Amino acid sequence: MTVRVLGDHRLACGDCTDANVTDALFTGQQKWADFATLDPPYGAALDADAPRRAEKAGTRGGRNPIITEASASWDVFSEEKAKGWLMAALTWCKPKAAIVCWTWDAALADVLAAGADCGLRLAGIMTWCKPSATAKFWKHTVLTKATEFAVIFRQSKGIETFGDLPRNFLVHTMTTPERARGGFHPSPKPELVMRLLIERFAPVGGIVYDPFCGSASALIAAQQTGRRSFGVELSADYCAKIADRYHAYIDEHGTEADRPDLRHGRQARLAL
């Protein structure tokens, strides 16, 4: 098992429900995660043929290669799967760590039920109002999917918080995440939203566990706020792109010694 070490952050390539993968990720750290953020597949019935039709009609949406290449092979969701993902995450969380699971409207009830099955209690829901609507890419939809939800769970022993409480749990973003991230992921989350959650639920220097690292938004937000990201990503290709994005961020923002979030410089190393 290979774990990439990116400055203060760690990234394992594999299945987050595989104990061998998570054991390798946390080996030698002697520390549990202070906060977990899960962004699993939504089971949104992505219509992979929609971009071809849009391209033929001359609309901008048809030129998104990420949507074109997506398939039902990875976009699989169920209440039982959500329960498995949450239980696996709980294994590495402190007793008062908050656990966030991202979802959309059609799967919200299943996520809430899965959390209850795991003994979790609802602490709140943050609503992200997206800058662009994506209804044309989804099958069986009657409304534009312009919002996504961060379901915030607490464990039986309560929840530990840090920093200031956000003014509200309705967050609007004006920039399109796909553009900010180079367009390599079909469902990236904005760094702003991830920063709000991380600053509220993880202390400076704490560990943010991200078992679906995806576009690396949580990793970059952890870097920006002085936290450590411990992530898992199933796709080896995405793992390489996540490392590239980390390097690009460091290249852009420099390695000044007086900046704690950059003190490890530009280079990543491999821990075998």
PDB file of N, CA and C in Angstrom, residues 181-259:
ATOM      1  N   ARG A 181     -10.880  24.294 -10.459  1.00  0.00           N
ATOM      2  CA  ARG A 181     -10.144  23.068 -10.208  1.00  0.00           C
ATOM      3  C   ARG A 181      -9.606  22.416 -11.468  1.00  0.00           C
ATOM      4  N   GLY A 182      -9.655  23.118 -12.553  1.00  0.00           N
ATOM      5  CA  GLY A 182      -9.099  22.573 -13.779  1.00  0.00           C
ATOM      6  C   GLY A 182     -10.012  21.594 -14.483  1.00  0.00           C
ATOM      7  N   GLY A 183     -11.222  21.402 -13.969  1.00  0.00           N
ATOM      8  CA  GLY A 183     -12.215  20.606 -14.660  1.00  0.00           C
ATOM      9  C   GLY A 183     -11.968  19.116 -14.682  1.00  0.00           C
ATOM     10  N   PHE A 184     -11.239  18.533 -13.718  1.00  0.00           N
ATOM     11  CA  PHE A 184     -10.953  17.107 -13.802  1.00  0.00           C
ATOM     12  C   PHE A 184     -11.928  16.250 -13.004  1.00  0.00           C
ATOM     13  N   HIS A 185     -12.920  16.865 -12.347  1.00  0.00           N
ATOM     14  CA  HIS A 185     -13.857  16.101 -11.534  1.00  0.00           C
ATOM     15  C   HIS A 185     -15.282  16.556 -11.830  1.00  0.00           C
ATOM     16  N   PRO A 186     -16.257  15.624 -11.889  1.00  0.00           N
ATOM     17  CA  PRO A 186     -17.620  16.008 -12.253  1.00  0.00           C
ATOM     18  C   PRO A 186     -18.405  16.708 -11.155  1.00  0.00           C
ATOM     19  N   SER A 187     -17.969  16.595  -9.895  1.00  0.00           N
ATOM     20  CA  SER A 187     -18.750  17.199  -8.813  1.00  0.00           C
ATOM     21  C   SER A 187     -17.848  17.814  -7.747  1.00  0.00           C
ATOM     22  N   PRO A 188     -17.046  18.825  -8.105  1.00  0.00           N
ATOM     23  CA  PRO A 188     -16.154  19.442  -7.117  1.00  0.00           C
ATOM     24  C   PRO A 188     -16.921  20.342  -6.171  1.00  0.00           C
ATOM     25  N   LYS A 189     -16.445  20.439  -4.954  1.00  0.00           N
ATOM     26  CA  LYS A 189     -17.024  21.357  -3.979  1.00  0.00           C
ATOM     27  C   LYS A 189     -16.130  22.595  -3.862  1.00  0.00           C
ATOM     28  N   PRO A 190     -16.721  23.759  -3.605  1.00  0.00           N
ATOM     29  CA  PRO A 190     -15.917  24.980  -3.507  1.00  0.00           C
ATOM     30  C   PRO A 190     -15.082  25.004  -2.227  1.00  0.00           C
ATOM     31  N   GLU A 191     -13.895  25.560  -2.320  1.00  0.00           N
ATOM     32  CA  GLU A 191     -13.024  25.651  -1.155  1.00  0.00           C
ATOM     33  C   GLU A 191     -13.666  26.471  -0.044  1.00  0.00           C
ATOM     34  N   LEU A 192     -14.444  27.504  -0.412  1.00  0.00           N
ATOM     35  CA  LEU A 192     -15.095  28.345   0.591  1.00  0.00           C
ATOM     36  C   LEU A 192     -15.976  27.514   1.517  1.00  0.00           C
ATOM     37  N   VAL A 193     -16.803  26.658   0.953  1.00  0.00           N
ATOM     38  CA  VAL A 193     -17.702  25.840   1.767  1.00  0.00           C
ATOM     39  C   VAL A 193     -16.913  24.881   2.638  1.00  0.00           C
ATOM     40  N   MET A 194     -15.871  24.270   2.066  1.00  0.00           N
ATOM     41  CA  MET A 194     -15.063  23.345   2.845  1.00  0.00           C
ATOM     42  C   MET A 194     -14.337  24.066   3.976  1.00  0.00           C
ATOM     43  N   ARG A 195     -13.881  25.282   3.726  1.00  0.00           N
ATOM     44  CA  ARG A 195     -13.210  26.048   4.783  1.00  0.00           C
ATOM     45  C   ARG A 195     -14.161  26.341   5.943  1.00  0.00           C
ATOM     46  N   LEU A 196     -15.407  26.712   5.627  1.00  0.00           N
ATOM     47  CA  LEU A 196     -16.380  26.994   6.681  1.00  0.00           C
ATOM     48  C   LEU A 196     -16.570  25.781   7.589  1.00  0.00           C
ATOM     49  N   LEU A 197     -16.691  24.615   6.984  1.00  0.00           N
ATOM     50  CA  LEU A 197     -16.894  23.400   7.767  1.00  0.00           C
ATOM     51  C   LEU A 197     -15.647  23.021   8.552  1.00  0.00           C
ATOM     52  N   ILE A 198     -14.489  23.089   7.907  1.00  0.00           N
ATOM     53  CA  ILE A 198     -13.251  22.694   8.559  1.00  0.00           C
ATOM     54  C   ILE A 198     -12.916  23.615   9.721  1.00  0.00           C
ATOM     55  N   GLU A 199     -13.076  24.911   9.531  1.00  0.00           N
ATOM     56  CA  GLU A 199     -12.759  25.853  10.608  1.00  0.00           C
ATOM     57  C   GLU A 199     -13.716  25.703  11.785  1.00  0.00           C
ATOM     58  N   ARG A 200     -14.939  25.257  11.512  1.00  0.00           N
ATOM     59  CA  ARG A 200     -15.907  25.091  12.591  1.00  0.00           C
ATOM     60  C   ARG A 200     -15.688  23.802  13.366  1.00  0.00           C
ATOM     61  N   PHE A 201     -15.266  22.741  12.688  1.00  0.00           N
ATOM     62  CA  PHE A 201     -15.276  21.419  13.307  1.00  0.00           C
ATOM     63  C   PHE A 201     -13.901  20.792  13.503  1.00  0.00           C
ATOM     64  N   ALA A 202     -12.824  21.458  13.124  1.00  0.00           N
ATOM     65  CA  ALA A 202     -11.475  20.921  13.352  1.00  0.00           C
ATOM     66  C   ALA A 202     -10.580  22.020  13.900  1.00  0.00           C
ATOM     67  N   PRO A 203      -9.755  21.720  14.903  1.00  0.00           N
ATOM     68  CA  PRO A 203      -8.848  22.734  15.442  1.00  0.00           C
ATOM     69  C   PRO A 203      -7.658  22.946  14.506  1.00  0.00           C
ATOM     70  N   VAL A 204      -6.998  24.060  14.658  1.00  0.00           N
ATOM     71  CA  VAL A 204      -5.767  24.293  13.910  1.00  0.00           C
ATOM     72  C   VAL A 204      -4.780  23.178  14.244  1.00  0.00           C
ATOM     73  N   GLY A 205      -4.209  22.571  13.218  1.00  0.00           N
ATOM     74  CA  GLY A 205      -3.306  21.443  13.404  1.00  0.00           C
ATOM     75  C   GLY A 205      -4.018  20.107  13.479  1.00  0.00           C
ATOM     76  N   GLY A 206      -5.358  20.117  13.499  1.00  0.00           N
ATOM     77  CA  GLY A 206      -6.124  18.889  13.603  1.00  0.00           C
ATOM     78  C   GLY A 206      -6.206  18.142  12.280  1.00  0.00           C
ATOM     79  N   ILE A 207      -6.755  16.926  12.359  1.00  0.00           N
ATOM     80  CA  ILE A 207      -6.849  16.058  11.188  1.00  0.00           C
ATOM     81  C   ILE A 207      -8.268  16.069  10.628  1.00  0.00           C
ATOM     82  N   VAL A 208      -8.346  16.318   9.330  1.00  0.00           N
ATOM     83  CA  VAL A 208      -9.600  16.238   8.588  1.00  0.00           C
ATOM     84  C   VAL A 208      -9.565  14.956   7.762  1.00  0.00           C
ATOM     85  N   TYR A 209     -10.482  14.052   8.031  1.00  0.00           N
ATOM     86  CA  TYR A 209     -10.527  12.792   7.288  1.00  0.00           C
ATOM     87  C   TYR A 209     -11.479  12.927   6.115  1.00  0.00           C
ATOM     88  N   ASP A 210     -10.971  12.638   4.912  1.00  0.00           N
ATOM     89  CA  ASP A 210     -11.733  12.807   3.673  1.00  0.00           C
ATOM     90  C   ASP A 210     -11.659  11.514   2.871  1.00  0.00           C
ATOM     91  N   PRO A 211     -12.593  10.575   3.093  1.00  0.00           N
ATOM     92  CA  PRO A 211     -12.499   9.267   2.435  1.00  0.00           C
ATOM     93  C   PRO A 211     -12.901   9.249   0.963  1.00  0.00           C
ATOM     94  N   PHE A 212     -13.364  10.384   0.437  1.00  0.00           N
ATOM     95  CA  PHE A 212     -13.669  10.510  -0.992  1.00  0.00           C
ATOM     96  C   PHE A 212     -12.996  11.786  -1.488  1.00  0.00           C
ATOM     97  N   CYS A 213     -11.686  11.739  -1.637  1.00  0.00           N
ATOM     98  CA  CYS A 213     -10.894  12.952  -1.833  1.00  0.00           C
ATOM     99  C   CYS A 213     -11.250  13.690  -3.131  1.00  0.00           C
ATOM    100  N   GLY A 214     -11.582  12.935  -4.188  1.00  0.00           N
ATOM    101  CA  GLY A 214     -12.134  13.536  -5.401  1.00  0.00           C
ATOM    102  C   GLY A 214     -11.321  14.656  -6.006  1.00  0.00           C
ATOM    103  N   SER A 215     -11.855  15.877  -5.930  1.00  0.00           N
ATOM    104  CA  SER A 215     -11.200  17.024  -6.548  1.00  0.00           C
ATOM    105  C   SER A 215     -10.226  17.724  -5.612  1.00  0.00           C
ATOM    106  N   ALA A 216     -10.067  17.228  -4.395  1.00  0.00           N
ATOM    107  CA  ALA A 216      -9.099  17.742  -3.409  1.00  0.00           C
ATOM    108  C   ALA A 216      -9.507  19.056  -2.777  1.00  0.00           C
ATOM    109  N   SER A 217     -10.783  19.402  -2.815  1.00  0.00           N
ATOM    110  CA  SER A 217     -11.220  20.657  -2.202  1.00  0.00           C
ATOM    111  C   SER A 217     -10.952  20.680  -0.700  1.00  0.00           C
ATOM    112  N   ALA A 218     -11.217  19.558  -0.022  1.00  0.00           N
ATOM    113  CA  ALA A 218     -10.982  19.515   1.419  1.00  0.00           C
ATOM    114  C   ALA A 218      -9.487  19.604   1.729  1.00  0.00           C
ATOM    115  N   LEU A 219      -8.667  18.972   0.914  1.00  0.00           N
ATOM    116  CA  LEU A 219      -7.218  19.029   1.116  1.00  0.00           C
ATOM    117  C   LEU A 219      -6.712  20.466   0.988  1.00  0.00           C
ATOM    118  N   ILE A 220      -7.148  21.159  -0.050  1.00  0.00           N
ATOM    119  CA  ILE A 220      -6.705  22.549  -0.256  1.00  0.00           C
ATOM    120  C   ILE A 220      -7.237  23.443   0.854  1.00  0.00           C
ATOM    121  N   ALA A 221      -8.494  23.224   1.261  1.00  0.00           N
ATOM    122  CA  ALA A 221      -9.057  24.020   2.350  1.00  0.00           C
ATOM    123  C   ALA A 221      -8.318  23.760   3.659  1.00  0.00           C
ATOM    124  N   ALA A 222      -7.915  22.512   3.893  1.00  0.00           N
ATOM    125  CA  ALA A 222      -7.119  22.198   5.079  1.00  0.00           C
ATOM    126  C   ALA A 222      -5.771  22.909   5.024  1.00  0.00           C
ATOM    127  N   GLN A 223      -5.165  22.917   3.847  1.00  0.00           N
ATOM    128  CA  GLN A 223      -3.895  23.616   3.671  1.00  0.00           C
ATOM    129  C   GLN A 223      -4.052  25.108   3.971  1.00  0.00           C
ATOM    130  N   GLN A 224      -5.142  25.687   3.518  1.00  0.00           N
ATOM    131  CA  GLN A 224      -5.374  27.114   3.697  1.00  0.00           C
ATOM    132  C   GLN A 224      -5.640  27.494   5.145  1.00  0.00           C
ATOM    133  N   THR A 225      -6.131  26.557   5.930  1.00  0.00           N
ATOM    134  CA  THR A 225      -6.541  26.869   7.301  1.00  0.00           C
ATOM    135  C   THR A 225      -5.639  26.253   8.366  1.00  0.00           C
ATOM    136  N   GLY A 226      -4.546  25.633   7.955  1.00  0.00           N
ATOM    137  CA  GLY A 226      -3.599  25.083   8.920  1.00  0.00           C
ATOM    138  C   GLY A 226      -4.027  23.772   9.533  1.00  0.00           C
ATOM    139  N   ARG A 227      -4.903  23.017   8.842  1.00  0.00           N
ATOM    140  CA  ARG A 227      -5.269  21.682   9.286  1.00  0.00           C
ATOM    141  C   ARG A 227      -4.556  20.643   8.424  1.00  0.00           C
ATOM    142  N   ARG A 228      -4.681  19.374   8.801  1.00  0.00           N
ATOM    143  CA  ARG A 228      -4.068  18.285   8.051  1.00  0.00           C
ATOM    144  C   ARG A 228      -5.156  17.427   7.416  1.00  0.00           C
ATOM    145  N   SER A 229      -5.020  17.161   6.150  1.00  0.00           N
ATOM    146  CA  SER A 229      -5.980  16.321   5.445  1.00  0.00           C
ATOM    147  C   SER A 229      -5.444  14.904   5.312  1.00  0.00           C
ATOM    148  N   PHE A 230      -6.233  13.941   5.773  1.00  0.00           N
ATOM    149  CA  PHE A 230      -5.948  12.520   5.556  1.00  0.00           C
ATOM    150  C   PHE A 230      -7.039  12.012   4.622  1.00  0.00           C
ATOM    151  N   GLY A 231      -6.676  11.756   3.377  1.00  0.00           N
ATOM    152  CA  GLY A 231      -7.668  11.432   2.381  1.00  0.00           C
ATOM    153  C   GLY A 231      -7.489  10.068   1.753  1.00  0.00           C
ATOM    154  N   VAL A 232      -8.597   9.539   1.211  1.00  0.00           N
ATOM    155  CA  VAL A 232      -8.601   8.298   0.445  1.00  0.00           C
ATOM    156  C   VAL A 232      -9.287   8.585  -0.878  1.00  0.00           C
ATOM    157  N   GLU A 233      -8.734   8.059  -1.959  1.00  0.00           N
ATOM    158  CA  GLU A 233      -9.340   8.206  -3.277  1.00  0.00           C
ATOM    159  C   GLU A 233      -9.226   6.883  -4.018  1.00  0.00           C
ATOM    160  N   LEU A 234     -10.343   6.425  -4.558  1.00  0.00           N
ATOM    161  CA  LEU A 234     -10.387   5.129  -5.218  1.00  0.00           C
ATOM    162  C   LEU A 234      -9.630   5.116  -6.543  1.00  0.00           C
ATOM    163  N   SER A 235      -9.675   6.224  -7.272  1.00  0.00           N
ATOM    164  CA  SER A 235      -9.080   6.294  -8.604  1.00  0.00           C
ATOM    165  C   SER A 235      -7.606   6.687  -8.542  1.00  0.00           C
ATOM    166  N   ALA A 236      -6.744   5.854  -9.115  1.00  0.00           N
ATOM    167  CA  ALA A 236      -5.314   6.179  -9.167  1.00  0.00           C
ATOM    168  C   ALA A 236      -5.076   7.421 -10.018  1.00  0.00           C
ATOM    169  N   ASP A 237      -5.865   7.590 -11.069  1.00  0.00           N
ATOM    170  CA  ASP A 237      -5.740   8.772 -11.924  1.00  0.00           C
ATOM    171  C   ASP A 237      -6.070  10.033 -11.141  1.00  0.00           C
ATOM    172  N   TYR A 238      -7.131   9.993 -10.353  1.00  0.00           N
ATOM    173  CA  TYR A 238      -7.480  11.154  -9.538  1.00  0.00           C
ATOM    174  C   TYR A 238      -6.420  11.419  -8.476  1.00  0.00           C
ATOM    175  N   CYS A 239      -5.837  10.366  -7.908  1.00  0.00           N
ATOM    176  CA  CYS A 239      -4.776  10.558  -6.915  1.00  0.00           C
ATOM    177  C   CYS A 239      -3.623  11.363  -7.507  1.00  0.00           C
ATOM    178  N   ALA A 240      -3.251  11.042  -8.729  1.00  0.00           N
ATOM    179  CA  ALA A 240      -2.181  11.790  -9.394  1.00  0.00           C
ATOM    180  C   ALA A 240      -2.593  13.240  -9.620  1.00  0.00           C
ATOM    181  N   LYS A 241      -3.853  13.452 -10.000  1.00  0.00           N
ATOM    182  CA  LYS A 241      -4.326  14.814 -10.252  1.00  0.00           C
ATOM    183  C   LYS A 241      -4.462  15.609  -8.961  1.00  0.00           C
ATOM    184  N   ILE A 242      -4.821  14.922  -7.884  1.00  0.00           N
ATOM    185  CA  ILE A 242      -4.872  15.577  -6.581  1.00  0.00           C
ATOM    186  C   ILE A 242      -3.486  16.065  -6.186  1.00  0.00           C
ATOM    187  N   ALA A 243      -2.475  15.212  -6.377  1.00  0.00           N
ATOM    188  CA  ALA A 243      -1.098  15.620  -6.075  1.00  0.00           C
ATOM    189  C   ALA A 243      -0.684  16.796  -6.948  1.00  0.00           C
ATOM    190  N   ASP A 244      -1.071  16.759  -8.227  1.00  0.00           N
ATOM    191  CA  ASP A 244      -0.756  17.871  -9.125  1.00  0.00           C
ATOM    192  C   ASP A 244      -1.409  19.160  -8.645  1.00  0.00           C
ATOM    193  N   ARG A 245      -2.652  19.047  -8.189  1.00  0.00           N
ATOM    194  CA  ARG A 245      -3.341  20.248  -7.727  1.00  0.00           C
ATOM    195  C   ARG A 245      -2.678  20.809  -6.469  1.00  0.00           C
ATOM    196  N   TYR A 246      -2.248  19.925  -5.591  1.00  0.00           N
ATOM    197  CA  TYR A 246      -1.531  20.371  -4.394  1.00  0.00           C
ATOM    198  C   TYR A 246      -0.251  21.104  -4.780  1.00  0.00           C
ATOM    199  N   HIS A 247       0.533  20.523  -5.676  1.00  0.00           N
ATOM    200  CA  HIS A 247       1.772  21.167  -6.119  1.00  0.00           C
ATOM    201  C   HIS A 247       1.482  22.520  -6.760  1.00  0.00           C
ATOM    202  N   ALA A 248       0.429  22.584  -7.566  1.00  0.00           N
ATOM    203  CA  ALA A 248       0.082  23.840  -8.229  1.00  0.00           C
ATOM    204  C   ALA A 248      -0.287  24.909  -7.199  1.00  0.00           C
ATOM    205  N   TYR A 249      -0.990  24.486  -6.152  1.00  0.00           N
ATOM    206  CA  TYR A 249      -1.348  25.442  -5.106  1.00  0.00           C
ATOM    207  C   TYR A 249      -0.098  25.973  -4.406  1.00  0.00           C
ATOM    208  N   ILE A 250       0.811  25.068  -4.073  1.00  0.00           N
ATOM    209  CA  ILE A 250       2.053  25.484  -3.414  1.00  0.00           C
ATOM    210  C   ILE A 250       2.867  26.380  -4.346  1.00  0.00           C
ATOM    211  N   ASP A 251       2.940  26.027  -5.605  1.00  0.00           N
ATOM    212  CA  ASP A 251       3.673  26.848  -6.573  1.00  0.00           C
ATOM    213  C   ASP A 251       3.097  28.258  -6.651  1.00  0.00           C
ATOM    214  N   GLU A 252       1.791  28.361  -6.613  1.00  0.00           N
ATOM    215  CA  GLU A 252       1.142  29.667  -6.746  1.00  0.00           C
ATOM    216  C   GLU A 252       1.302  30.522  -5.504  1.00  0.00           C
ATOM    217  N   HIS A 253       1.262  29.873  -4.320  1.00  0.00           N
ATOM    218  CA  HIS A 253       1.242  30.644  -3.081  1.00  0.00           C
ATOM    219  C   HIS A 253       2.590  30.703  -2.375  1.00  0.00           C
ATOM    220  N   GLY A 254       3.595  30.044  -2.935  1.00  0.00           N
ATOM    221  CA  GLY A 254       4.935  30.170  -2.390  1.00  0.00           C
ATOM    222  C   GLY A 254       5.200  29.283  -1.190  1.00  0.00           C
ATOM    223  N   THR A 255       6.429  29.387  -0.671  1.00  0.00           N
ATOM    224  CA  THR A 255       6.844  28.535   0.450  1.00  0.00           C
ATOM    225  C   THR A 255       7.518  29.363   1.534  1.00  0.00           C
ATOM    226  N   GLU A 256       6.982  30.558   1.816  1.00  0.00           N
ATOM    227  CA  GLU A 256       7.587  31.418   2.827  1.00  0.00           C
ATOM    228  C   GLU A 256       7.652  30.687   4.165  1.00  0.00           C
ATOM    229  N   ALA A 257       8.787  30.782   4.846  1.00  0.00           N
ATOM    230  CA  ALA A 257       9.005  30.044   6.091  1.00  0.00           C
ATOM    231  C   ALA A 257       8.070  30.506   7.200  1.00  0.00           C
ATOM    232  N   ASP A 258       7.586  31.763   7.113  1.00  0.00           N
ATOM    233  CA  ASP A 258       6.728  32.270   8.173  1.00  0.00           C
ATOM    234  C   ASP A 258       5.261  31.921   7.958  1.00  0.00           C
ATOM    235  N   ARG A 259       4.965  31.135   6.910  1.00  0.00           N
ATOM    236  CA  ARG A 259       3.592  30.695   6.681  1.00  0.00           C
ATOM    237  C   ARG A 259       3.477  29.234   7.095  1.00  0.00           C
TER     238      ARG A 259
END
